[in-house]
PDB file of C-alpha atoms in Angstrom:
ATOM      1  CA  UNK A 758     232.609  30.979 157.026  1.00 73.00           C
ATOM      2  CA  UNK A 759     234.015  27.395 158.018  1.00 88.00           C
ATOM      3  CA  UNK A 760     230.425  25.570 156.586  1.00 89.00           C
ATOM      4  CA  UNK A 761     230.279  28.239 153.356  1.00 93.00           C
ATOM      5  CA  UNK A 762     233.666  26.847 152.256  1.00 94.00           C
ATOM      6  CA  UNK A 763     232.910  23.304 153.432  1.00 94.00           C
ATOM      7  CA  UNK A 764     229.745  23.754 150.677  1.00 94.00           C
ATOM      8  CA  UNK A 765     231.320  24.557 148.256  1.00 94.00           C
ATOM      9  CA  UNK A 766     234.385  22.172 148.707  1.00 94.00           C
ATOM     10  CA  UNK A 767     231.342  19.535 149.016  1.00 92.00           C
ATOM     11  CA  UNK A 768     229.814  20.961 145.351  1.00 93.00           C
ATOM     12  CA  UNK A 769     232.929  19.926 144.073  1.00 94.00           C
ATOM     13  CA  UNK A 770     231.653  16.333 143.983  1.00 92.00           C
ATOM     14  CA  UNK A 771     229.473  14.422 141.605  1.00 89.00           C
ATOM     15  CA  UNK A 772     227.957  10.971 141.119  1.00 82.00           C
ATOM     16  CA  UNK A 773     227.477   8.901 138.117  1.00 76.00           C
ATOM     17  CA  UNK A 774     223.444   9.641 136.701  1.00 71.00           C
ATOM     18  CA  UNK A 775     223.109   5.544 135.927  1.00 66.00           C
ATOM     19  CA  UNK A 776     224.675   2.779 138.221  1.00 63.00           C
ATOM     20  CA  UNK A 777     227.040   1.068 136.588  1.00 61.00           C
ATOM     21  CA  UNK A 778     228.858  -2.204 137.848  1.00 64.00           C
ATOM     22  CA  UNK A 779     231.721   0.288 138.833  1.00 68.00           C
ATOM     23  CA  UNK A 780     231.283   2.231 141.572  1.00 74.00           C
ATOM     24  CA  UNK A 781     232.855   5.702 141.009  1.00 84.00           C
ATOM     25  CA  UNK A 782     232.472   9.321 142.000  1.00 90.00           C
ATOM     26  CA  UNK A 783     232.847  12.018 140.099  1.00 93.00           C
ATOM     27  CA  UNK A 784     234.758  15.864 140.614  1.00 96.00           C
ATOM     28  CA  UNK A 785     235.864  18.928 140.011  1.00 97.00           C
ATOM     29  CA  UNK A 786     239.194  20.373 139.767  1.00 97.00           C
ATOM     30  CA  UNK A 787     241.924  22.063 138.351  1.00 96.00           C
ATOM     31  CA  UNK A 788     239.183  23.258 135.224  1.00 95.00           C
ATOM     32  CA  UNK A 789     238.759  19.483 134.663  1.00 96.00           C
ATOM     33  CA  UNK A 790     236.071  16.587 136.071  1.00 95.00           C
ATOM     34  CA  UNK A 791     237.545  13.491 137.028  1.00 96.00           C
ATOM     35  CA  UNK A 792     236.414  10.236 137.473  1.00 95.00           C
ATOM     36  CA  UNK A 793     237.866   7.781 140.574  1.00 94.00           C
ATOM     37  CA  UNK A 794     237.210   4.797 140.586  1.00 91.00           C
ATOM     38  CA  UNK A 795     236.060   3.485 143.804  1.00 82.00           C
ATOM     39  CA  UNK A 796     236.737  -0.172 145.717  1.00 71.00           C
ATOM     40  CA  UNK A 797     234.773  -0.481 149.015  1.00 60.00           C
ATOM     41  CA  UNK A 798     236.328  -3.229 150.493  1.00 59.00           C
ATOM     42  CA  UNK A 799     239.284  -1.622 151.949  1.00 60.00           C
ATOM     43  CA  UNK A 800     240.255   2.273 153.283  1.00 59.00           C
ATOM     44  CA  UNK A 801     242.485   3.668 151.100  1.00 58.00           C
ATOM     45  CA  UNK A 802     240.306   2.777 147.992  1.00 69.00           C
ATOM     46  CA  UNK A 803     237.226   5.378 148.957  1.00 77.00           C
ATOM     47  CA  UNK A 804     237.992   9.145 148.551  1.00 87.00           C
ATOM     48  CA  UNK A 805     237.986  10.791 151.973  1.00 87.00           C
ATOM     49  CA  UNK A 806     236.975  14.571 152.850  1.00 91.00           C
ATOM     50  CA  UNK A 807     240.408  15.179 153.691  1.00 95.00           C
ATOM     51  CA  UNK A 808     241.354  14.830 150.047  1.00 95.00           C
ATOM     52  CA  UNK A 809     238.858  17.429 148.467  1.00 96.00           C
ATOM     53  CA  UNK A 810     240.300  19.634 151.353  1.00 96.00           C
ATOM     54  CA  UNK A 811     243.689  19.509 150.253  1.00 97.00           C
ATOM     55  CA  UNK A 812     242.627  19.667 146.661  1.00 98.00           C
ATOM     56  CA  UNK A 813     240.598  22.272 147.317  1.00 97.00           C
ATOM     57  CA  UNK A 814     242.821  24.308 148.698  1.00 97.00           C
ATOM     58  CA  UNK A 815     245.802  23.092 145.766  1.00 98.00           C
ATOM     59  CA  UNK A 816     243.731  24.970 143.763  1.00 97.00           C
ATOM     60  CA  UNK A 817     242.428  28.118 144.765  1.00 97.00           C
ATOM     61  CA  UNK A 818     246.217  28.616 146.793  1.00 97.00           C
ATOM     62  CA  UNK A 819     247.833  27.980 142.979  1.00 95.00           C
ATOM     63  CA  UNK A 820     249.482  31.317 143.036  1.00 94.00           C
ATOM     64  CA  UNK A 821     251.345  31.375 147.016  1.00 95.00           C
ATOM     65  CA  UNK A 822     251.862  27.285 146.424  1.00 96.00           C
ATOM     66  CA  UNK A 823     252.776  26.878 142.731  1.00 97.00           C
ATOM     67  CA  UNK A 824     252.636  23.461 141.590  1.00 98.00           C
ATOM     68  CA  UNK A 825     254.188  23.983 138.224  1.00 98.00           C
ATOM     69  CA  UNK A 826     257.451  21.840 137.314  1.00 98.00           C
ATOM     70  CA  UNK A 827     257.194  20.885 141.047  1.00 98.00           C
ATOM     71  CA  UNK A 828     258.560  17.382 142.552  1.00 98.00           C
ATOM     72  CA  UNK A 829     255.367  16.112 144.432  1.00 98.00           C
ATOM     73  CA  UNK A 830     254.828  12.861 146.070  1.00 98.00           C
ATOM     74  CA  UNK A 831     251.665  11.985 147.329  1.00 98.00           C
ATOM     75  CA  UNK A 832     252.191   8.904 150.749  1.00 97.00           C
ATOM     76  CA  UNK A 833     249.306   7.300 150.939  1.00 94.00           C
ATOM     77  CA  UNK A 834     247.271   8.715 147.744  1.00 96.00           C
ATOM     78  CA  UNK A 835     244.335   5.654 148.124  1.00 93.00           C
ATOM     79  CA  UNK A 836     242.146   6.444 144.903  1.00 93.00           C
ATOM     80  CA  UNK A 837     244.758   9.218 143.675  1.00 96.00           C
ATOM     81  CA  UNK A 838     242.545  12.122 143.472  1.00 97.00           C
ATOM     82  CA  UNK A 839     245.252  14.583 144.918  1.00 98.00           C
ATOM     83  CA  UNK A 840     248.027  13.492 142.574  1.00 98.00           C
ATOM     84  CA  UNK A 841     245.644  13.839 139.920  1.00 98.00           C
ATOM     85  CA  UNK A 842     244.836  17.383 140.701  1.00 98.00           C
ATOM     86  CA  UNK A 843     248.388  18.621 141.533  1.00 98.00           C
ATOM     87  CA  UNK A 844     249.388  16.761 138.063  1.00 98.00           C
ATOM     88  CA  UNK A 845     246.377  19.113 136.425  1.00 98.00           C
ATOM     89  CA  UNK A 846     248.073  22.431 138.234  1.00 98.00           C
ATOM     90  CA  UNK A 847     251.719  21.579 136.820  1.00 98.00           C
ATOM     91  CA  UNK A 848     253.613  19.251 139.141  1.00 98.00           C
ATOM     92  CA  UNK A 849     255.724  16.186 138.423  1.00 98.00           C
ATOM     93  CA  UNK A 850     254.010  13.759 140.728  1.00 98.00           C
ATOM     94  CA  UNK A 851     255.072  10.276 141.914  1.00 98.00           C
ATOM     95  CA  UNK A 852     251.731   8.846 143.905  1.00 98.00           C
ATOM     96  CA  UNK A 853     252.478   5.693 145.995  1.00 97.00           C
ATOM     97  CA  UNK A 854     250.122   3.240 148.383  1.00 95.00           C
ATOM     98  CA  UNK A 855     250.243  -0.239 149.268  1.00 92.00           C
ATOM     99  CA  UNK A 856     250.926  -2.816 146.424  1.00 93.00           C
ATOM    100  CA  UNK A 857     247.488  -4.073 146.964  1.00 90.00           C
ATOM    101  CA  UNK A 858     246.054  -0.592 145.695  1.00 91.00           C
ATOM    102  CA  UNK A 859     248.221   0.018 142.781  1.00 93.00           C
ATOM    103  CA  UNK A 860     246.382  -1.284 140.590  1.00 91.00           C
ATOM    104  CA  UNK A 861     243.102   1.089 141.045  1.00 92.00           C
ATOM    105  CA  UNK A 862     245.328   3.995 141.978  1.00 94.00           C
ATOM    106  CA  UNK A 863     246.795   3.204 138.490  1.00 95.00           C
ATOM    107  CA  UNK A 864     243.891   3.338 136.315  1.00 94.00           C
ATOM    108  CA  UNK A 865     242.737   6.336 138.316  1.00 96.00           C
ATOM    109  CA  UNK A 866     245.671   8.252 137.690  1.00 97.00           C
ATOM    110  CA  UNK A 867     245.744   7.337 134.096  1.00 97.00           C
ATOM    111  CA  UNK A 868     242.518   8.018 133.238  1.00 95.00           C
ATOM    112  CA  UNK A 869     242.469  11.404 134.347  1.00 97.00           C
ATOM    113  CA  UNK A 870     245.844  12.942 133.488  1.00 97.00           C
ATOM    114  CA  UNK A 871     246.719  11.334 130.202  1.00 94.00           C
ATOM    115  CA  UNK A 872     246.979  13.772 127.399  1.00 93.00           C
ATOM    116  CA  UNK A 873     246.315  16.513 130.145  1.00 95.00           C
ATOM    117  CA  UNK A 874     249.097  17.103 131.935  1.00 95.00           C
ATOM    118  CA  UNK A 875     252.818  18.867 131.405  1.00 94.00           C
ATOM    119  CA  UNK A 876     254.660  15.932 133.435  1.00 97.00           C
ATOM    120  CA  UNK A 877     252.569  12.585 133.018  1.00 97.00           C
ATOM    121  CA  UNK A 878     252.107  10.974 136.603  1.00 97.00           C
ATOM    122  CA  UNK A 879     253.522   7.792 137.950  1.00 96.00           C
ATOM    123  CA  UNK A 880     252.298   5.701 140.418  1.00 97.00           C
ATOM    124  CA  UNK A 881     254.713   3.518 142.519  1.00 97.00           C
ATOM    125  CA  UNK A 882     254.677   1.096 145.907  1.00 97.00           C
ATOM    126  CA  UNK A 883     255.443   2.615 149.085  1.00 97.00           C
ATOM    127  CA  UNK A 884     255.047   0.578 152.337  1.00 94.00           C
ATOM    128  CA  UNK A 885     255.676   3.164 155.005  1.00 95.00           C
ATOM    129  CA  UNK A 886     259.359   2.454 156.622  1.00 95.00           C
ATOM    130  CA  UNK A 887     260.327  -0.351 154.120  1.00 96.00           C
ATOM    131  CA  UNK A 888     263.620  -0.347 151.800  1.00 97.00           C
ATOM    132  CA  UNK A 889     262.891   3.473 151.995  1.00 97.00           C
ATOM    133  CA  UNK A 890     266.698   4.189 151.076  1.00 97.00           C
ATOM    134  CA  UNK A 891     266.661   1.677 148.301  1.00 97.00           C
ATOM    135  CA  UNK A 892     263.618   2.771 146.666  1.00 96.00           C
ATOM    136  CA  UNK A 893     263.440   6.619 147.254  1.00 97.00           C
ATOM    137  CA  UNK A 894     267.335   7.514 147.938  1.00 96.00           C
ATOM    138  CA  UNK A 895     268.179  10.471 149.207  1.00 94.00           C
ATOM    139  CA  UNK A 896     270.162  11.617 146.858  1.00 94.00           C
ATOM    140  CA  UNK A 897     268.904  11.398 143.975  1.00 94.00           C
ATOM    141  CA  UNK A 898     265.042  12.039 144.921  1.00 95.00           C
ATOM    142  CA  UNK A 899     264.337  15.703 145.619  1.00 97.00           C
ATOM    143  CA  UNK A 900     260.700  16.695 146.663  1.00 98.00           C
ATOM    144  CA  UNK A 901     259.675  20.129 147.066  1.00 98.00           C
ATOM    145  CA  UNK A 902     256.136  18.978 148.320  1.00 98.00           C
ATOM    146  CA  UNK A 903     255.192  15.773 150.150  1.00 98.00           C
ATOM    147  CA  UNK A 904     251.365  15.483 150.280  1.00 98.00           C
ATOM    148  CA  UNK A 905     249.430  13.321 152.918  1.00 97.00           C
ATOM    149  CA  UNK A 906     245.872  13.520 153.162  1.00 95.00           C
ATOM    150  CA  UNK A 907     243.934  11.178 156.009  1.00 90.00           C
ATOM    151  CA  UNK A 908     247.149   9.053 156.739  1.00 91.00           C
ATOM    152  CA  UNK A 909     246.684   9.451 160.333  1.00 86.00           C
ATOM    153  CA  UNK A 910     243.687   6.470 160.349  1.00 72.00           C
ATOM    154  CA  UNK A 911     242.912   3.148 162.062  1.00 63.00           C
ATOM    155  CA  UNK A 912     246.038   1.268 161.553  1.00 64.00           C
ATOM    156  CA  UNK A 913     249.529   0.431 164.371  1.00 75.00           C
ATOM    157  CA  UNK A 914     252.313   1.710 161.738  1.00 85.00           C
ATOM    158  CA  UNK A 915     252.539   5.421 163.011  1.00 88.00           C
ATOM    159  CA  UNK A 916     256.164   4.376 163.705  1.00 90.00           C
ATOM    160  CA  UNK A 917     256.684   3.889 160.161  1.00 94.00           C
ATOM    161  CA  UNK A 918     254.199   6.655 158.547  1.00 94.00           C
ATOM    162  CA  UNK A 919     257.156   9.439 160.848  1.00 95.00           C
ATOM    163  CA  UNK A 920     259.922   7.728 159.623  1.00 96.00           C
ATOM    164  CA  UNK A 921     258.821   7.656 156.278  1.00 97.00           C
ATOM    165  CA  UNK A 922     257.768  11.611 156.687  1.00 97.00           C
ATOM    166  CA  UNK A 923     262.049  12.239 157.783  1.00 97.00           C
ATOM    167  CA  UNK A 924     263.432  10.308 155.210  1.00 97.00           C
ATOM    168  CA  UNK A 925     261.324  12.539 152.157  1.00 98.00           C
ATOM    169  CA  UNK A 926     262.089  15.276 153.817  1.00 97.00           C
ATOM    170  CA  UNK A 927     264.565  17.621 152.972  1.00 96.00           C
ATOM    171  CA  UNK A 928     265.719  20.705 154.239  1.00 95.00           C
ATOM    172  CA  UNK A 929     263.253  23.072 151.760  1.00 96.00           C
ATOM    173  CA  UNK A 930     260.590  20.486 151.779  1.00 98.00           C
ATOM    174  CA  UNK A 931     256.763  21.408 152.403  1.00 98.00           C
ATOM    175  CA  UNK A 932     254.495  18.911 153.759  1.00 98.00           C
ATOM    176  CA  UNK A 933     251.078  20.024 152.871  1.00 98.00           C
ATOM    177  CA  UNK A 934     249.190  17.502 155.258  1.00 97.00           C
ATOM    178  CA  UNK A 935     244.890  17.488 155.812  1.00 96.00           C
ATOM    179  CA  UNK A 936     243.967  15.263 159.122  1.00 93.00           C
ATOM    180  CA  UNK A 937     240.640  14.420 160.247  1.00 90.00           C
ATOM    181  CA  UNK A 938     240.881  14.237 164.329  1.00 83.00           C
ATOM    182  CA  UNK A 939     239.179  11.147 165.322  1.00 74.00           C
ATOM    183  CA  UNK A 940     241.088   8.806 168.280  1.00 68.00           C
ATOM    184  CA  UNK A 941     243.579   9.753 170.820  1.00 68.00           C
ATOM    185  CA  UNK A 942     246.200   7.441 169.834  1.00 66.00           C
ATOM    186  CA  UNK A 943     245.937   9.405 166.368  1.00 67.00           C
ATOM    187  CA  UNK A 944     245.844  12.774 167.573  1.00 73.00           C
ATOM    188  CA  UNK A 945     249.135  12.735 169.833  1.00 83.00           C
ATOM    189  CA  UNK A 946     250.544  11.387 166.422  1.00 87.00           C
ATOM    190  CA  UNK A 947     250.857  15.269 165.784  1.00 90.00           C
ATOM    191  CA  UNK A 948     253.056  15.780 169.349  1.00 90.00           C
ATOM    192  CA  UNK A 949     255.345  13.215 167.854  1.00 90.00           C
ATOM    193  CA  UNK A 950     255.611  14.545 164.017  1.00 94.00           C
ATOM    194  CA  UNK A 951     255.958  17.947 165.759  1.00 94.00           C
ATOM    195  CA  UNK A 952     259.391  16.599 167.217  1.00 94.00           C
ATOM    196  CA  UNK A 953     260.746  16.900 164.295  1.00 96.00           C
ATOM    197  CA  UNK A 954     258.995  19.348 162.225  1.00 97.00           C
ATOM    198  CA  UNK A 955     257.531  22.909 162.453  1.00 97.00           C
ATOM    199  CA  UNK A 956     253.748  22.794 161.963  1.00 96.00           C
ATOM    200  CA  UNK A 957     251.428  25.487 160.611  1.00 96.00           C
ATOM    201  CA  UNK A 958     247.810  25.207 160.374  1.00 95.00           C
ATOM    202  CA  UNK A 959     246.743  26.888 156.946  1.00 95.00           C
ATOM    203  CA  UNK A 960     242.838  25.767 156.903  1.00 92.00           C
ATOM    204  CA  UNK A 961     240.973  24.511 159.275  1.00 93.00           C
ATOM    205  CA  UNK A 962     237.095  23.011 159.215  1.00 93.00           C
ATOM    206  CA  UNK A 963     235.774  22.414 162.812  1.00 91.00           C
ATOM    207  CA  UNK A 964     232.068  21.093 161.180  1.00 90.00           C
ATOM    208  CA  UNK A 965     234.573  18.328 159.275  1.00 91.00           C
ATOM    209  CA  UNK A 966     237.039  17.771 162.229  1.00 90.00           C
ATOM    210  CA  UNK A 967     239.610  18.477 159.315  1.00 93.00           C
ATOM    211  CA  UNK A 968     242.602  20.606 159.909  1.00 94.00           C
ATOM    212  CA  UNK A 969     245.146  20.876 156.963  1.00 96.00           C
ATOM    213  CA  UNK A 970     248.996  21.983 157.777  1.00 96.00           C
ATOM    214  CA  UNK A 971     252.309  22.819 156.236  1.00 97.00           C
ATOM    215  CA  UNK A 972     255.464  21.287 157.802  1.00 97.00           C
ATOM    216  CA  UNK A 973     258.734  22.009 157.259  1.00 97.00           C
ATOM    217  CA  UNK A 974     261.801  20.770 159.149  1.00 96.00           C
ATOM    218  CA  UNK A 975     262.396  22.482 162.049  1.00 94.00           C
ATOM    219  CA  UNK A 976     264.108  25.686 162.104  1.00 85.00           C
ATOM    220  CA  UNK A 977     263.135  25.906 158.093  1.00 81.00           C
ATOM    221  CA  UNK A 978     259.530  27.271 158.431  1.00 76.00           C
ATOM    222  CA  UNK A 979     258.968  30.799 156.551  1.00 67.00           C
ATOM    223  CA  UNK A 980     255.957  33.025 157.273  1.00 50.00           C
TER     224      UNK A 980
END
């Protein structure tokens, strides 16, 4: 069953029938096929598997996890293919990465929702653990979903990526969260994030090494 479903998430993507001096990829979701916009010379500009998980799964779980009129932000969101598709299914989405990938995540997300969505998208700087108060305060921003998809990778600010995870968080806040196990460091990441938050695994793809959660705080988890 785990490789049947890991086909068809994989059908799901398309490439362009010419080169062109862009490299994109294409695919499809939500009813729609969209185009991202690829860079190569950096991580969070490629589309991972762990992102057509979670969209894959935003999508055929649209009645148990309704997106409509939802607060969703998206740490990490790299190309922006997940904001784009929980944008398609309803939400209000706020998708945020590094400055230096703004700019693509930008054009991605514009290109793809404009015109087609109830609540038009936004894309905004987030450096995991910085001015976090200032620029997302607590009181005023309210997410019912935080989205994470192959955040976990290759990089020493784990510190920050938790911290940033507690201060989003609120007490009926679900963290819908797709991880590809690869190093140790990165896998006792989850030991740590479970510290402070009740973790469910919802899908799981051993022939991907992809496991996709829900979080809550702890103490808030329903069955």
């Amino acid at each position: 069953e785990d490789e049947q479903i890991v086909a068809e998430i994989m059908r799901r993507r398309f490439f362009p029938a010419v080169l062109t001096h862009k490299a994109w990829e294409g695919f499809y979701f939500a009813g729609h096929e969209i185009k991202i916009t690829e860079a190569t010379d950096c991580y969070g500009a490629v589309v991972w598997p762990s992102a057509l998980v979670l969209c894959y799964f935003l999508e055929t779980n649209s009645r148990q996890y309704s997106l409509v009129d939802k607060n969703v932000i998206e740490i990490g969101a790299g190309t922006g293919l997940v904001s784009i598709v929980a944008s398609l299914l309803g939400a209000c989405v706020i998708a945020t990465d590094l400055p230096e990938l703004l700019g693509n995540l930008q054009h991605n997300v514009l290109q793809n929702t404009k015109l087609k969505c109830k609540h038009q998208p936004c894309a905004k700087e987030l450096s995991w653990g910085v001015d976090l108060e200032k620029n997302f305060p607590r009181s005023s921003c309210h997410f019912d979903y935080i989205m994470a998809a192959d955040v976990v990778y290759h990089h020493p600010f784990l510190d920050e990526l938790l911290l940033t995870f507690d201060h989003l968080c609120q007490n009926d806040t679900i963290i819908l969260w797709a991880m590809k196990f690869r190093l140790d460091k990165e896998n006792q990441f989850v030991g740590r994030f479970q510290t402070l938050f009740d973790l469910e695994v919802i899908f799981d793809f051993p022939s991907l090494n992809i496991t996709l959660y829900k979080a809550m705080r702890k103490g808030r988890m329903q069955s």
